[in-house]
Coordinates of C-alpha atoms in Angstrom, one line a residue:
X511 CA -48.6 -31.5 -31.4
X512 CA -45.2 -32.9 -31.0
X513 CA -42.6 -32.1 -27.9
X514 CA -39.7 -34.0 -27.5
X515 CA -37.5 -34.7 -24.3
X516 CA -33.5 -34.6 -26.0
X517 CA -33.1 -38.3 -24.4
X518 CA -32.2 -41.9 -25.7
X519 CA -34.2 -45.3 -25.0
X520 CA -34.1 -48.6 -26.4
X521 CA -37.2 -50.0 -25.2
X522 CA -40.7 -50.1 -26.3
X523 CA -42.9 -46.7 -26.1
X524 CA -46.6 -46.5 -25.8
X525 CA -48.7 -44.8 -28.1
X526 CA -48.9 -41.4 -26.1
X527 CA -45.0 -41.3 -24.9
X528 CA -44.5 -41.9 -28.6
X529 CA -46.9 -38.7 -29.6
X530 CA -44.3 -36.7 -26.9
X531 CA -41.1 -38.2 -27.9
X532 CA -38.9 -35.9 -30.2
X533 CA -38.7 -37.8 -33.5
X534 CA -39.0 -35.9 -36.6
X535 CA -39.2 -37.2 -39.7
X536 CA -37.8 -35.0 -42.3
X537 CA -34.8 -33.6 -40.5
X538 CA -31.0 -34.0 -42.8
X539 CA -28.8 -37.2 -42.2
X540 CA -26.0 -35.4 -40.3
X541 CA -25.2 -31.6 -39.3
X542 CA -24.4 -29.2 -42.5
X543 CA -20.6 -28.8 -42.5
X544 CA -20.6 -25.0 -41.8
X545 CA -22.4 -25.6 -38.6
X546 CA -19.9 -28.1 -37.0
X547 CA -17.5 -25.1 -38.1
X548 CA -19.6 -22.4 -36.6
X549 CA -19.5 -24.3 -33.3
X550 CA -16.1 -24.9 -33.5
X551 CA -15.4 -21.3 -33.6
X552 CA -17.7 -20.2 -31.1
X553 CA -16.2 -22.3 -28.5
X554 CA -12.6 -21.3 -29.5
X555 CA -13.9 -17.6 -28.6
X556 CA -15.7 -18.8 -25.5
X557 CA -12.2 -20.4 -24.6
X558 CA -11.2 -17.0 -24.7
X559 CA -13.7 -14.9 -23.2
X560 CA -12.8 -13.0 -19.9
X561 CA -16.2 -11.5 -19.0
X562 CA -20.2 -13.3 -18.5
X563 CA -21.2 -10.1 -20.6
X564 CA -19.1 -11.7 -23.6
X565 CA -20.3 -15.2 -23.7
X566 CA -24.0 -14.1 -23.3
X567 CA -23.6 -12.0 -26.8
X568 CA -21.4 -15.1 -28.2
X569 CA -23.7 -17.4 -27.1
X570 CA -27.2 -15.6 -28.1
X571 CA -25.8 -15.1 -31.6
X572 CA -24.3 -18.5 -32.0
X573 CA -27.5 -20.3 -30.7
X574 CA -29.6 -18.5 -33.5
X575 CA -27.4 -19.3 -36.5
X576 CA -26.6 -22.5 -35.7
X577 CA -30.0 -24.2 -35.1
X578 CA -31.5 -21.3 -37.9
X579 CA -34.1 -20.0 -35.2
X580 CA -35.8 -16.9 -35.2
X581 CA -35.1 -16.3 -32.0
X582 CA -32.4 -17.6 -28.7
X583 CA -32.3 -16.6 -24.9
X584 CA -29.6 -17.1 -22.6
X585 CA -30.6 -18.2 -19.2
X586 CA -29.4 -18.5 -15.9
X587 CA -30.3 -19.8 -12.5
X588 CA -30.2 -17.4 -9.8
X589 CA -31.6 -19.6 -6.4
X590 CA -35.3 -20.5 -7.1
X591 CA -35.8 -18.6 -10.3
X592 CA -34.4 -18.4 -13.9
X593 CA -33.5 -15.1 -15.1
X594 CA -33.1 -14.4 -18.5
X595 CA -29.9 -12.3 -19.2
X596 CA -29.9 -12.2 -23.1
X597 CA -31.5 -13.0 -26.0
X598 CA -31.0 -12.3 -30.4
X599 CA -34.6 -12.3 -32.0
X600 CA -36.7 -11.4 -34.0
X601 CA -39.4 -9.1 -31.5
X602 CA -38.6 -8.7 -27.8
X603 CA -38.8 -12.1 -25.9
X604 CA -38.3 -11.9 -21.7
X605 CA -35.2 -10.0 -21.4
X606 CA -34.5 -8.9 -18.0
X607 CA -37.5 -11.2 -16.3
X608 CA -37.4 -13.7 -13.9
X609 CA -39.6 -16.3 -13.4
X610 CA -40.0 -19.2 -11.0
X611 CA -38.3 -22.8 -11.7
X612 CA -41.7 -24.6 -11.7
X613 CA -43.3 -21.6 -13.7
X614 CA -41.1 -22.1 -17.3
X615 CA -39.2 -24.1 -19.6
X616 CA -36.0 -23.2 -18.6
X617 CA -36.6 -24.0 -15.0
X618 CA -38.0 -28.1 -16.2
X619 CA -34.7 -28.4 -18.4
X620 CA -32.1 -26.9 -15.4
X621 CA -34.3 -29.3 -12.5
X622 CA -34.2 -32.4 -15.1
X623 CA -31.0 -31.7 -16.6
X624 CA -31.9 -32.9 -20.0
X625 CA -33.0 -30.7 -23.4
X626 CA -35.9 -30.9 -25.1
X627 CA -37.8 -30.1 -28.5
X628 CA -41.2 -28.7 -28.5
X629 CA -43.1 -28.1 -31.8
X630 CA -46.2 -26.5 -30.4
X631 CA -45.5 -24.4 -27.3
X632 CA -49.5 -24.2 -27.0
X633 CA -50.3 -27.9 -26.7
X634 CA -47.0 -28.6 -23.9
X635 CA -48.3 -28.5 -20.2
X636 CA -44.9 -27.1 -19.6
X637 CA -45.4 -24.0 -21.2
X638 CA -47.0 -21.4 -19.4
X639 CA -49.2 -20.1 -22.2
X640 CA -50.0 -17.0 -21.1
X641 CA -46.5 -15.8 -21.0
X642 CA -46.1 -17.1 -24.7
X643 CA -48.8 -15.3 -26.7
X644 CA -47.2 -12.1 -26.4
X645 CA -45.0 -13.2 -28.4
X646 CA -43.9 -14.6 -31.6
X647 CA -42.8 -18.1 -30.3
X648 CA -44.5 -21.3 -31.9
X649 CA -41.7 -23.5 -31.3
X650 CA -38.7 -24.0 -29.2
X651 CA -35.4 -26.5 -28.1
X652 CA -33.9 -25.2 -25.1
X653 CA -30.6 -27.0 -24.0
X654 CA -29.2 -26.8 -19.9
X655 CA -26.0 -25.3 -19.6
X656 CA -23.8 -28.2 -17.3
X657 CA -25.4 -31.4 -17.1
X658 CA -25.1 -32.1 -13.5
X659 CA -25.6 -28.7 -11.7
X660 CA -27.3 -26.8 -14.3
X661 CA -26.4 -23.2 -13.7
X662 CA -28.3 -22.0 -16.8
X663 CA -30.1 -22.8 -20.4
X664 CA -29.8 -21.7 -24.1
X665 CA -33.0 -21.7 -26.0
X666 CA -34.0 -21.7 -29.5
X667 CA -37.2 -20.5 -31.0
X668 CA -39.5 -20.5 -33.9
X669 CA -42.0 -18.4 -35.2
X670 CA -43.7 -21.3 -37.0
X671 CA -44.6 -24.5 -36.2
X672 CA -41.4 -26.3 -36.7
X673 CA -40.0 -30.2 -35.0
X674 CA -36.1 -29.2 -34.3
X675 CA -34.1 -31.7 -36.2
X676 CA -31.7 -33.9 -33.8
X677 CA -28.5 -32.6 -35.2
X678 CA -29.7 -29.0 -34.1
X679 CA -31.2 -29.8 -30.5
X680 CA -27.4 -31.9 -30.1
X681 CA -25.5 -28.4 -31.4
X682 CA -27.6 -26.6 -28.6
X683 CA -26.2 -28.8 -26.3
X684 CA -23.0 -29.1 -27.3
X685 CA -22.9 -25.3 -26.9
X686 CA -24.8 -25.2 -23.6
X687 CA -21.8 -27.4 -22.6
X688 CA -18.8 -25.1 -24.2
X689 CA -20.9 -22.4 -22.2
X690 CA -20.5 -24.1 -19.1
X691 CA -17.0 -24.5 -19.1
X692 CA -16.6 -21.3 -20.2
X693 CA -18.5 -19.6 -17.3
X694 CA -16.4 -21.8 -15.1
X695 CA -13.1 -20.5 -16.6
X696 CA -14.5 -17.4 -15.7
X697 CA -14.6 -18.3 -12.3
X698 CA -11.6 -19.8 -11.7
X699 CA -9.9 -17.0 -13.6
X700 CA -11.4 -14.0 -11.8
X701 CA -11.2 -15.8 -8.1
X702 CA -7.1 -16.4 -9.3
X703 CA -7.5 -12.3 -9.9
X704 CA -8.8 -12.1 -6.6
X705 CA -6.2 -14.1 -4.5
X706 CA -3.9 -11.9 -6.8
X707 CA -5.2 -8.4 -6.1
X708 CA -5.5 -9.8 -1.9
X709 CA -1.7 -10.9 -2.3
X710 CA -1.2 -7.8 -4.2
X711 CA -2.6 -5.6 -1.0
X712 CA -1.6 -7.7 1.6
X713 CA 2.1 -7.8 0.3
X714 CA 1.8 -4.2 -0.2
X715 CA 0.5 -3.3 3.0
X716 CA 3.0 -5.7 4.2
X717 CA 5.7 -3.5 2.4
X718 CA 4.0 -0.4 4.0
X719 CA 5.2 -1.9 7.4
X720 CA 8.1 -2.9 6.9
X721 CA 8.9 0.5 5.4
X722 CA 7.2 2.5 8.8
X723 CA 9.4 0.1 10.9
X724 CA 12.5 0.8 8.9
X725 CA 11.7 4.8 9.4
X726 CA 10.8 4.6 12.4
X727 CA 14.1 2.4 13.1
X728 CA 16.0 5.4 11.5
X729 CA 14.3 7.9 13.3
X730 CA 14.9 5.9 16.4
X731 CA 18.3 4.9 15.8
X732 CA 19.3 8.5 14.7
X733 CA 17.6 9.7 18.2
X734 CA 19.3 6.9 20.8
X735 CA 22.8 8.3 18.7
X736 CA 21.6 12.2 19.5
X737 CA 21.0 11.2 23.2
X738 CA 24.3 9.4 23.1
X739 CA 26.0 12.5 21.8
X740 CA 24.0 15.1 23.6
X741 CA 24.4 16.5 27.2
X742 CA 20.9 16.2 28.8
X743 CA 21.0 19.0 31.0
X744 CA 22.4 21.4 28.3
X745 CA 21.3 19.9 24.9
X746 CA 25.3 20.3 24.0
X747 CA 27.3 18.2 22.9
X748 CA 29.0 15.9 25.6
X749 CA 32.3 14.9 25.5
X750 CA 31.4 11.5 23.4
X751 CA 29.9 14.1 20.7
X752 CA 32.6 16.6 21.0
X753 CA 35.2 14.5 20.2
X754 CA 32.9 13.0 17.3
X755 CA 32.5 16.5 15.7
X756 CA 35.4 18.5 16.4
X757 CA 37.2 15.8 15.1
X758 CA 35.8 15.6 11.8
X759 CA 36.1 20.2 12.0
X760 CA 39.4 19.4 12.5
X761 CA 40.2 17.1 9.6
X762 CA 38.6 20.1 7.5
X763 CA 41.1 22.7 8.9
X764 CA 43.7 20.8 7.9
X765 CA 42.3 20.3 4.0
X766 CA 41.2 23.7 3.8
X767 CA 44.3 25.2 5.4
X768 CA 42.4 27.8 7.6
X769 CA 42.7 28.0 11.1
X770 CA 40.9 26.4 14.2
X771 CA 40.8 27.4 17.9
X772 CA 40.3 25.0 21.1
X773 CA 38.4 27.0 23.8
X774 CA 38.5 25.6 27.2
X775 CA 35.7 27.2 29.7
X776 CA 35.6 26.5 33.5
X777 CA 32.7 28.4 35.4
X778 CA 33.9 29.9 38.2
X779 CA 32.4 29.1 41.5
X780 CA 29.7 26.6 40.7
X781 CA 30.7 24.4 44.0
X782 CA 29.8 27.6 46.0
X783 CA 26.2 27.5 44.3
X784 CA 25.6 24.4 44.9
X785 CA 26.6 24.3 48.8
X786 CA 24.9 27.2 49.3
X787 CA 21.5 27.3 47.1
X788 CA 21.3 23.9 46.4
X789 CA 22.1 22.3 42.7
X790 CA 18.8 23.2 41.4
X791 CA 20.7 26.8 41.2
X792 CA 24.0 24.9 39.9
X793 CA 21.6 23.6 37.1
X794 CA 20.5 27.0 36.2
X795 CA 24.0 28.3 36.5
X796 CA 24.9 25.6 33.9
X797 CA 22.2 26.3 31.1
X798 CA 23.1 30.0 31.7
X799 CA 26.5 29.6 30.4
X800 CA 25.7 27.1 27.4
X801 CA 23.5 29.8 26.5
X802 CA 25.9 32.4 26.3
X803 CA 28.5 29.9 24.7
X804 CA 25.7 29.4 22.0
X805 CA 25.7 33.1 21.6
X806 CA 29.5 33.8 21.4
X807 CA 29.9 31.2 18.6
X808 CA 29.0 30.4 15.6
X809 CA 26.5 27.2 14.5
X810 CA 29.2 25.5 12.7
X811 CA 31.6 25.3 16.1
X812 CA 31.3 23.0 18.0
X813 CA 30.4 23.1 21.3
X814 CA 30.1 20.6 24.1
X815 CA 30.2 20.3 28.0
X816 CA 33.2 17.9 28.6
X817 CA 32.7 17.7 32.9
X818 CA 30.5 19.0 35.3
X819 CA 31.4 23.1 35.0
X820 CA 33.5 22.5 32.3
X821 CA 32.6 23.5 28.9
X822 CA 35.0 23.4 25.5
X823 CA 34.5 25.1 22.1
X824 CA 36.4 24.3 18.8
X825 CA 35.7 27.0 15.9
X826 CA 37.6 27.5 12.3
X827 CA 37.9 30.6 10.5
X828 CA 40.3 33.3 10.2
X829 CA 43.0 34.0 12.2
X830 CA 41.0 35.4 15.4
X831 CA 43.3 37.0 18.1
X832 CA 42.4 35.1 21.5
X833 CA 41.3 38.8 23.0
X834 CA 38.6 39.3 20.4
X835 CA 37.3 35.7 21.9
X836 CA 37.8 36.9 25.4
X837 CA 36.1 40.2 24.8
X838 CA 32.8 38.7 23.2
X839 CA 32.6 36.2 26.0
X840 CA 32.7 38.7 28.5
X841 CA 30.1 41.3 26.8
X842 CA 27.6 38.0 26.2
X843 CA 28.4 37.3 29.8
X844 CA 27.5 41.2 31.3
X845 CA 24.3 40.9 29.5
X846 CA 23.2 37.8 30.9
X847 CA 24.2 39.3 34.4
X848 CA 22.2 42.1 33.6
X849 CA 19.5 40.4 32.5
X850 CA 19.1 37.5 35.0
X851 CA 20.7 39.9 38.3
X852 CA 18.1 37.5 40.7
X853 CA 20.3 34.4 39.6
X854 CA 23.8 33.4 40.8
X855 CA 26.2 35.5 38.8
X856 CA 27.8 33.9 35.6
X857 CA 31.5 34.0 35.5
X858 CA 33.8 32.0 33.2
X859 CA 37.8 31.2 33.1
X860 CA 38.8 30.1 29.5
X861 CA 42.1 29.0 27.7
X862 CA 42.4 29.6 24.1
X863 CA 44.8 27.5 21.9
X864 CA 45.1 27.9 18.3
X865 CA 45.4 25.4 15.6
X866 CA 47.5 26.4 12.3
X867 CA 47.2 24.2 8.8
X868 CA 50.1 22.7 9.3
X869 CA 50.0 21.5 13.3
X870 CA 50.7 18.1 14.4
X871 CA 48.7 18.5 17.6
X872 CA 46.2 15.8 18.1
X873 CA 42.3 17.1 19.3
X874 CA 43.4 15.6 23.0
X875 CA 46.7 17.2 22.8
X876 CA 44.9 20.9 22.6
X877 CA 42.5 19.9 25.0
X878 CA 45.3 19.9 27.8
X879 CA 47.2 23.0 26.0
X880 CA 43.5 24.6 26.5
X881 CA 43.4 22.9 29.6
X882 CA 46.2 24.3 31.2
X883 CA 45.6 27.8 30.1
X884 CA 42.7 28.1 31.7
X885 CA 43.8 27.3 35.3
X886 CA 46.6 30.1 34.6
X887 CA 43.2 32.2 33.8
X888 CA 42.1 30.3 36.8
X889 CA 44.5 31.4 39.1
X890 CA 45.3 35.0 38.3
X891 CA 41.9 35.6 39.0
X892 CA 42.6 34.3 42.6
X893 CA 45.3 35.4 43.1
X894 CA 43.8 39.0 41.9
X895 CA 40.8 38.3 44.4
X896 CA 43.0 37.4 47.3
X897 CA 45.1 40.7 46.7
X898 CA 41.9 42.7 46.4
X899 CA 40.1 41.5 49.3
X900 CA 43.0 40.4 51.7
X901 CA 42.4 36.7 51.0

């Protein structure tokens, strides 16, 4: 029985380390020329490969052919046992098994970090022998994959009695160590694709808030300009959003040449209300008449409360007489006496001012034309009250 260790000395052997020492005698000078090319190729592919599965099946098949075996396994170390992931043979060899360091071949080439030959498995106290008859191995080289962590091994086997030649047992190695810096590619390639794909998500989910803060800026933006615009007590415009809107319905009368009317409202007696049931009744008073002012006009006028009972409306359309304004007023405003008759009664004074196509009144300017119509409204009503009543 032969077994050789795939090591180098210059010194003197004795007899029996002699009888283990891998030296055969009949092996070729140097390595047949289509095996230096095989290797070459197989580590160009290796260089390549992007997945363990894919060196395993390059490796298996490239152990066999190159050192003419009947058989190869491809090995690895997982903690305190070596499990073998692959193998090309002849019968089924250990596939799938793990075994323990101490307990196998593998194990004494990864823990000594050097190859070896064996030409008898049966006559090597390394072998477990009981795990060999089952199968068609005689002899073996088996090769560990990194030299100074071994993370695996590549074997070779025979199903006869057969001393591996030196060129073959150094081509074992020589792909044991392509293997090993292609597993390591591997991992430095995948944990790039993992900072990657965790850049990837975190810049996304960066992205994600930046994108929730810039609605939510939007949204919040758009609301502090709605609570800028809006009266709180009405939900009207106020005079800030008046001007805003019928300013811009007011540039479209003009270059649409239709017409547009300024209603100026004053209620009439809210001072009274408050004095005498307190401004909680005002307050009512006041959302009473934007309601009816919301029902008297249309969604596209504009509507705001300018002062504290003063109201102003600027609508487009067609050539409305000011007494068809006045009348649906005053029939929005019976209703909501009738309806509400426990609440201070609702009564209005308006001034109506229209705009034509071509007028060079400014907003402001019909404002105080609508302004002063209503106190005219304003005071023929008192004067009408003062005759009826005697003052």
């Amino acid at each position: 029985m032969t077994r050789s260790n795939f090591t180098s000395s210059d010194s003197a052997v004795d007899a029996e380390s002699s009888a283990r020492r891998f030296e055969p005698s009949n092996e070729p000078a140097a390595e047949p020329i289509w095996t230096v090319e095989r290797l070459l190729e197989t580590v160009q592919r290796l260089s390549l490969a992007r997945e363990m599965r894919e060196i395993q099946t390059l490796v298996r098949t490239a152990a066999r052919q190159l050192t003419g075996a009947d058989g190869a396994s491809f090995v690895l170390r997982e903690g305190d046992t070596c499990f073998y992931a692959d193998e090309d043979a002849v019968a089924p060899l250990w596939k799938g098994q793990r075994f323990p360091l101490s307990g196998c071949i593998s194990g004494w080439v990864m823990e000594h970090r050097e190859a070896v030959a064996i030409a008898d498995v049966f006559k090597d106290e390394r072998i477990p022998a009981d795990t060999y008859r089952p199968t068609f191995v005689r002899s073996l080289a088996m090769a560990p994959i990194r030299a100074l962590d071994p993370i695996g091994a590549i074997g070779a086997y025979w199903s006869r009695p057969h001393s591996p030649a030196t060129y073959q047992v150094r081509l074992l190695q020589a792909l044991a160590d392509s293997t090993a810096i292609a597993i390591e590619n591997i991992q430095v390639h995948q944990e790039l694709e993992e900072r990657v794909r965790r850049r990837t998500e975190e810049l996304e989910a960066a992205n994600q808030e930046l994108r929730a803060e810039a609605i939510l800026r939007k949204q919040m933006e758009a609301k502090v300009l709605r609570l800028s615009l809006t009266d709180d007590l009405t939900g009207l415009n106020n005079r800030r959003g008046f001007l805003l809107r019928a300013e811009q319905l007011l540039k479209l009368v003009h270059r649409v040449r239709t017409f547009g009317w300024l209603v100026y409202i004053d209620l009439d007696g809210l001072k009274k209300v408050n004095d005498k049931e307190g401004h909680e009744a005002g307050d009512r008073l006041i959302r009473s008449a934007a309601k009816v002012l919301r029902e008297s006009f249309r969604d596209s006028d504009v509507i705001g409360r300018i002062g504290g009972d003063e109201f102003v409306v600027f609508a487009t359309g067609s050539s409305t007489p000011v007494v068809e304004i006045e009348e649906r007023l005053k029939r929005n405003i019976e209703h909501q006496n009738q309806c509400f008759p426990d609440q201070p009664r609702l009564s209005m004074s308006i001034g109506v001012v229209r705009c034509d196509p071509h007028s060079l009144h400014t907003l402001e300017d019909m404002i105080h034309q609508a302004d002063a119509a209503m106190y005219i409204e304003k005071r023929r009503k008192r004067d009408y009250r003062r005759e009826e009543f005697g003052g």
